[in-house]
Amino acid sequence: MTTELILFFSLALIAIITGLGLLISKNAIYAALYLVLNFFTIAIFYLLLGGAFIAMAQVSVYAGAIMVLFLFVIMILGAEKLGKSNTVAWQRPVAIILSIILLIEAGYVLFWRTAPVQAAQTLPDGFGGPASIGNVLLNNYLLPFEITSVLLLVAMIGAIVLTHKQKTDKEV
Amino acid sequence: MIPTTYYIVLSALLFTIGALGVLIRRNAIIIFMAIELMLNAANLAFVAFTRMYGIIDGQVFVFFVMTVAAAEVAVGLALIVAIFRTKHNIDIDQLNNLKG
């Protein structure tokens, strides 16, 4: 009980610190590396919550594929740091006030509007493993699964078209 | 057994940090990363509720959110590369004219 709580609070601290690091780091590379660490802590949360398959998918898809794509684009563009520009002066305080309001609203909905439900003490065998996920995915959610494949195909074609358009314009 | 409330509070905090990042940063790539942070916060809430009710469907939804995030990142980064080629800048405060 207590070791689990210590693990939770230390991981939560790491997640929040890396989130704030993403917010305040000037260099985009450092922000991307903070986000990788954040994704790893969230993967460990998934493991604590009994989602083994989702945790591995989180590490390979988010921390592996998506963040590598981010780092490649940052390095190709060479846009780690931005120069000075005339920002709107009141933007930052207004953003902070609006975020605090959002947090208060979330807390209100959580603590006063929902009845607390005790978590299930025991989970069935193999809960959250590839077999159980695949069973639900291919029986109950077959149509969304197929639509997802079309979405990925469209995204792939879209990325190719968007990055190749400039070349064809130059040739004409 | 950690109460589900703790996870939801953490999820709300991470979502707020992501929203704040979208509001105060000017670098388009960092704004994208903040959006990923918000998606992850929502995923964490999904998995926490999956544990609470003991049904697997929430984790399947997390799987779908991950694929949508991957598609979004691929198209979004291609857009940022295309914008950088024409403007040589990804500061969103500089991208304020609609003329090409």
Short mmCIF file of N, CA and C in Angstrom, two decimals, chain A residues 38-131:
data_model
loop_
_atom_site.label_atom_id
_atom_site.label_comp_id
_atom_site.label_asym_id
_atom_site.label_seq_id
_atom_site.Cartn_x
_atom_site.Cartn_y
_atom_site.Cartn_z
N ASN A 38 8.04 12.33 -19.95
CA ASN A 38 6.64 12.36 -19.51
C ASN A 38 5.88 11.15 -20.05
N PHE A 39 6.11 10.79 -21.31
CA PHE A 39 5.41 9.63 -21.89
C PHE A 39 5.83 8.34 -21.19
N PHE A 40 7.11 8.24 -20.79
CA PHE A 40 7.56 7.04 -20.08
C PHE A 40 6.86 6.93 -18.73
N THR A 41 6.74 8.06 -18.00
CA THR A 41 6.07 7.98 -16.70
C THR A 41 4.60 7.58 -16.88
N ILE A 42 3.97 8.10 -17.95
CA ILE A 42 2.57 7.73 -18.17
C ILE A 42 2.46 6.25 -18.53
N ALA A 43 3.47 5.71 -19.24
CA ALA A 43 3.47 4.27 -19.54
C ALA A 43 3.55 3.46 -18.25
N ILE A 44 4.35 3.94 -17.28
CA ILE A 44 4.44 3.21 -16.00
C ILE A 44 3.10 3.30 -15.25
N PHE A 45 2.40 4.45 -15.37
CA PHE A 45 1.06 4.55 -14.78
C PHE A 45 0.12 3.51 -15.39
N TYR A 46 0.21 3.32 -16.71
CA TYR A 46 -0.63 2.31 -17.37
C TYR A 46 -0.33 0.92 -16.82
N LEU A 47 0.97 0.63 -16.57
CA LEU A 47 1.33 -0.67 -16.01
C LEU A 47 0.73 -0.83 -14.62
N LEU A 48 0.79 0.26 -13.81
CA LEU A 48 0.20 0.21 -12.46
C LEU A 48 -1.30 -0.05 -12.53
N LEU A 49 -1.94 0.46 -13.59
CA LEU A 49 -3.39 0.34 -13.71
C LEU A 49 -3.80 -0.93 -14.45
N GLY A 50 -2.85 -1.83 -14.70
CA GLY A 50 -3.20 -3.10 -15.31
C GLY A 50 -3.42 -3.05 -16.81
N GLY A 51 -2.70 -2.15 -17.51
CA GLY A 51 -2.82 -2.09 -18.96
C GLY A 51 -1.47 -2.38 -19.59
N ALA A 52 -1.08 -3.64 -19.62
CA ALA A 52 0.27 -3.99 -20.09
C ALA A 52 0.44 -3.67 -21.57
N PHE A 53 -0.55 -4.06 -22.39
CA PHE A 53 -0.43 -3.83 -23.83
C PHE A 53 -0.39 -2.34 -24.15
N ILE A 54 -1.29 -1.58 -23.47
CA ILE A 54 -1.34 -0.14 -23.73
C ILE A 54 -0.04 0.54 -23.32
N ALA A 55 0.57 0.05 -22.23
CA ALA A 55 1.84 0.64 -21.79
C ALA A 55 2.93 0.43 -22.84
N MET A 56 2.99 -0.78 -23.39
CA MET A 56 4.00 -1.04 -24.42
C MET A 56 3.71 -0.25 -25.69
N ALA A 57 2.42 -0.13 -26.04
CA ALA A 57 2.07 0.67 -27.21
C ALA A 57 2.43 2.13 -26.98
N GLN A 58 2.23 2.61 -25.75
CA GLN A 58 2.60 3.99 -25.42
C GLN A 58 4.10 4.21 -25.64
N VAL A 59 4.92 3.28 -25.15
CA VAL A 59 6.37 3.45 -25.28
C VAL A 59 6.78 3.39 -26.75
N SER A 60 6.23 2.41 -27.51
CA SER A 60 6.71 2.26 -28.88
C SER A 60 6.12 3.31 -29.81
N VAL A 61 4.83 3.64 -29.65
CA VAL A 61 4.21 4.60 -30.57
C VAL A 61 4.57 6.03 -30.19
N TYR A 62 4.32 6.41 -28.93
CA TYR A 62 4.56 7.81 -28.55
C TYR A 62 6.04 8.09 -28.39
N ALA A 63 6.67 7.40 -27.40
CA ALA A 63 8.07 7.71 -27.10
C ALA A 63 8.97 7.30 -28.26
N GLY A 64 8.60 6.25 -28.99
CA GLY A 64 9.41 5.83 -30.11
C GLY A 64 9.10 6.62 -31.36
N ALA A 65 7.96 6.34 -31.98
CA ALA A 65 7.70 6.86 -33.33
C ALA A 65 7.42 8.36 -33.34
N ILE A 66 6.45 8.81 -32.53
CA ILE A 66 6.00 10.19 -32.66
C ILE A 66 7.10 11.16 -32.25
N MET A 67 7.81 10.87 -31.13
CA MET A 67 8.82 11.83 -30.68
C MET A 67 10.04 11.83 -31.60
N VAL A 68 10.35 10.66 -32.20
CA VAL A 68 11.45 10.66 -33.18
C VAL A 68 11.10 11.54 -34.37
N LEU A 69 9.82 11.48 -34.79
CA LEU A 69 9.36 12.35 -35.88
C LEU A 69 9.51 13.82 -35.49
N PHE A 70 9.10 14.15 -34.26
CA PHE A 70 9.24 15.53 -33.77
C PHE A 70 10.70 15.97 -33.81
N LEU A 71 11.59 15.11 -33.26
CA LEU A 71 13.01 15.50 -33.18
C LEU A 71 13.60 15.67 -34.57
N PHE A 72 13.21 14.78 -35.52
CA PHE A 72 13.72 14.92 -36.88
C PHE A 72 13.27 16.24 -37.49
N VAL A 73 11.99 16.59 -37.31
CA VAL A 73 11.50 17.83 -37.91
C VAL A 73 12.18 19.04 -37.28
N ILE A 74 12.38 19.02 -35.95
CA ILE A 74 13.06 20.15 -35.30
C ILE A 74 14.47 20.30 -35.86
N MET A 75 15.17 19.15 -36.01
CA MET A 75 16.56 19.24 -36.47
C MET A 75 16.64 19.61 -37.95
N ILE A 76 15.69 19.10 -38.78
CA ILE A 76 15.73 19.44 -40.20
C ILE A 76 15.45 20.92 -40.40
N LEU A 77 14.46 21.46 -39.68
CA LEU A 77 14.13 22.87 -39.85
C LEU A 77 15.17 23.76 -39.20
N GLY A 78 15.88 23.26 -38.19
CA GLY A 78 16.82 24.11 -37.46
C GLY A 78 16.10 25.23 -36.74
N ALA A 79 14.92 24.92 -36.20
CA ALA A 79 14.09 25.96 -35.58
C ALA A 79 13.97 25.70 -34.08
N GLU A 80 15.12 25.37 -33.43
CA GLU A 80 15.04 25.09 -32.00
C GLU A 80 14.64 26.32 -31.21
N LYS A 81 15.20 27.46 -31.64
CA LYS A 81 14.93 28.69 -30.87
C LYS A 81 14.31 29.72 -31.80
N LEU A 82 13.38 30.49 -31.24
CA LEU A 82 12.76 31.56 -32.02
C LEU A 82 13.38 32.88 -31.62
N GLY A 83 13.43 33.81 -32.58
CA GLY A 83 13.93 35.13 -32.27
C GLY A 83 12.89 35.94 -31.51
N LYS A 84 13.29 37.16 -31.15
CA LYS A 84 12.36 38.04 -30.45
C LYS A 84 11.22 38.44 -31.38
N SER A 85 10.03 38.55 -30.82
CA SER A 85 8.94 39.08 -31.63
C SER A 85 8.00 39.83 -30.70
N ASN A 86 7.19 40.68 -31.31
CA ASN A 86 6.31 41.52 -30.49
C ASN A 86 5.05 40.74 -30.11
N THR A 87 5.08 40.10 -28.95
CA THR A 87 3.91 39.36 -28.50
C THR A 87 2.92 40.31 -27.85
N VAL A 88 1.68 39.86 -27.77
CA VAL A 88 0.67 40.66 -27.08
C VAL A 88 0.99 40.62 -25.59
N ALA A 89 1.01 41.78 -24.95
CA ALA A 89 1.50 41.86 -23.57
C ALA A 89 0.59 41.12 -22.59
N TRP A 90 -0.72 41.20 -22.82
CA TRP A 90 -1.64 40.62 -21.83
C TRP A 90 -1.90 39.15 -22.08
N GLN A 91 -1.23 38.54 -23.09
CA GLN A 91 -1.55 37.15 -23.44
C GLN A 91 -1.20 36.18 -22.32
N ARG A 92 0.00 36.34 -21.73
CA ARG A 92 0.46 35.37 -20.75
C ARG A 92 -0.38 35.39 -19.47
N PRO A 93 -0.61 36.56 -18.83
CA PRO A 93 -1.46 36.54 -17.61
C PRO A 93 -2.86 36.01 -17.87
N VAL A 94 -3.45 36.40 -19.02
CA VAL A 94 -4.80 35.92 -19.32
C VAL A 94 -4.80 34.40 -19.49
N ALA A 95 -3.75 33.87 -20.14
CA ALA A 95 -3.66 32.42 -20.33
C ALA A 95 -3.57 31.69 -19.00
N ILE A 96 -2.76 32.26 -18.07
CA ILE A 96 -2.60 31.61 -16.76
C ILE A 96 -3.91 31.64 -15.99
N ILE A 97 -4.62 32.79 -16.04
CA ILE A 97 -5.91 32.88 -15.33
C ILE A 97 -6.91 31.89 -15.91
N LEU A 98 -6.97 31.79 -17.24
CA LEU A 98 -7.90 30.85 -17.88
C LEU A 98 -7.56 29.40 -17.53
N SER A 99 -6.25 29.08 -17.44
CA SER A 99 -5.87 27.71 -17.07
C SER A 99 -6.28 27.39 -15.65
N ILE A 100 -6.12 28.37 -14.73
CA ILE A 100 -6.54 28.14 -13.34
C ILE A 100 -8.04 27.91 -13.29
N ILE A 101 -8.80 28.68 -14.10
CA ILE A 101 -10.26 28.47 -14.14
C ILE A 101 -10.58 27.07 -14.64
N LEU A 102 -9.85 26.61 -15.67
CA LEU A 102 -10.06 25.26 -16.20
C LEU A 102 -9.80 24.20 -15.14
N LEU A 103 -8.71 24.40 -14.37
CA LEU A 103 -8.37 23.43 -13.31
C LEU A 103 -9.46 23.42 -12.23
N ILE A 104 -9.97 24.61 -11.86
CA ILE A 104 -11.01 24.69 -10.83
C ILE A 104 -12.28 24.00 -11.32
N GLU A 105 -12.61 24.22 -12.60
CA GLU A 105 -13.79 23.55 -13.16
C GLU A 105 -13.64 22.03 -13.12
N ALA A 106 -12.44 21.56 -13.49
CA ALA A 106 -12.21 20.10 -13.47
C ALA A 106 -12.34 19.57 -12.05
N GLY A 107 -11.77 20.31 -11.07
CA GLY A 107 -11.88 19.89 -9.69
C GLY A 107 -13.32 19.88 -9.20
N TYR A 108 -14.10 20.90 -9.62
CA TYR A 108 -15.51 20.98 -9.22
C TYR A 108 -16.29 19.78 -9.73
N VAL A 109 -16.09 19.47 -11.03
CA VAL A 109 -16.80 18.33 -11.62
C VAL A 109 -16.39 17.05 -10.93
N LEU A 110 -15.10 16.96 -10.58
CA LEU A 110 -14.60 15.72 -9.99
C LEU A 110 -15.13 15.52 -8.58
N PHE A 111 -15.07 16.56 -7.75
CA PHE A 111 -15.32 16.35 -6.32
C PHE A 111 -16.77 16.57 -5.92
N TRP A 112 -17.51 17.40 -6.65
CA TRP A 112 -18.86 17.69 -6.19
C TRP A 112 -19.95 17.12 -7.08
N ARG A 113 -19.60 16.73 -8.30
CA ARG A 113 -20.63 16.29 -9.23
C ARG A 113 -20.62 14.79 -9.48
N THR A 114 -19.55 14.09 -9.12
CA THR A 114 -19.51 12.65 -9.38
C THR A 114 -19.48 11.90 -8.06
N ALA A 115 -20.19 10.80 -8.02
CA ALA A 115 -20.16 9.96 -6.83
C ALA A 115 -18.90 9.09 -6.88
N PRO A 116 -18.14 9.04 -5.78
CA PRO A 116 -16.94 8.20 -5.80
C PRO A 116 -17.30 6.72 -5.85
N VAL A 117 -16.65 6.02 -6.77
CA VAL A 117 -16.89 4.58 -6.92
C VAL A 117 -15.60 3.88 -6.54
N GLN A 118 -15.71 2.89 -5.70
CA GLN A 118 -14.51 2.14 -5.28
C GLN A 118 -14.01 1.28 -6.44
N ALA A 119 -12.70 1.26 -6.62
CA ALA A 119 -12.12 0.48 -7.71
C ALA A 119 -12.27 -1.00 -7.43
N ALA A 120 -12.37 -1.77 -8.50
CA ALA A 120 -12.46 -3.22 -8.38
C ALA A 120 -11.16 -3.75 -7.76
N GLN A 121 -11.28 -4.56 -6.71
CA GLN A 121 -10.08 -5.02 -6.02
C GLN A 121 -9.31 -6.07 -6.83
N THR A 122 -10.04 -6.95 -7.49
CA THR A 122 -9.37 -7.99 -8.27
C THR A 122 -9.80 -7.88 -9.72
N LEU A 123 -8.83 -8.05 -10.60
CA LEU A 123 -9.12 -8.02 -12.03
C LEU A 123 -9.07 -9.45 -12.56
N PRO A 124 -9.82 -9.76 -13.62
CA PRO A 124 -9.74 -11.10 -14.21
C PRO A 124 -8.34 -11.38 -14.76
N ASP A 125 -8.03 -12.65 -14.90
CA ASP A 125 -6.71 -13.04 -15.37
C ASP A 125 -6.48 -12.55 -16.80
N GLY A 126 -5.29 -12.01 -17.05
CA GLY A 126 -4.96 -11.55 -18.39
C GLY A 126 -5.63 -10.25 -18.77
N PHE A 127 -6.10 -9.47 -17.77
CA PHE A 127 -6.76 -8.20 -18.06
C PHE A 127 -5.74 -7.21 -18.61
N GLY A 128 -6.08 -6.60 -19.76
CA GLY A 128 -5.18 -5.61 -20.34
C GLY A 128 -4.05 -6.20 -21.15
N GLY A 129 -4.01 -7.49 -21.30
CA GLY A 129 -2.98 -8.11 -22.12
C GLY A 129 -3.38 -8.06 -23.59
N PRO A 130 -2.47 -8.44 -24.48
CA PRO A 130 -2.79 -8.40 -25.92
C PRO A 130 -3.99 -9.25 -26.29
N ALA A 131 -4.16 -10.41 -25.61
CA ALA A 131 -5.26 -11.30 -25.97
C ALA A 131 -6.62 -10.66 -25.69
#
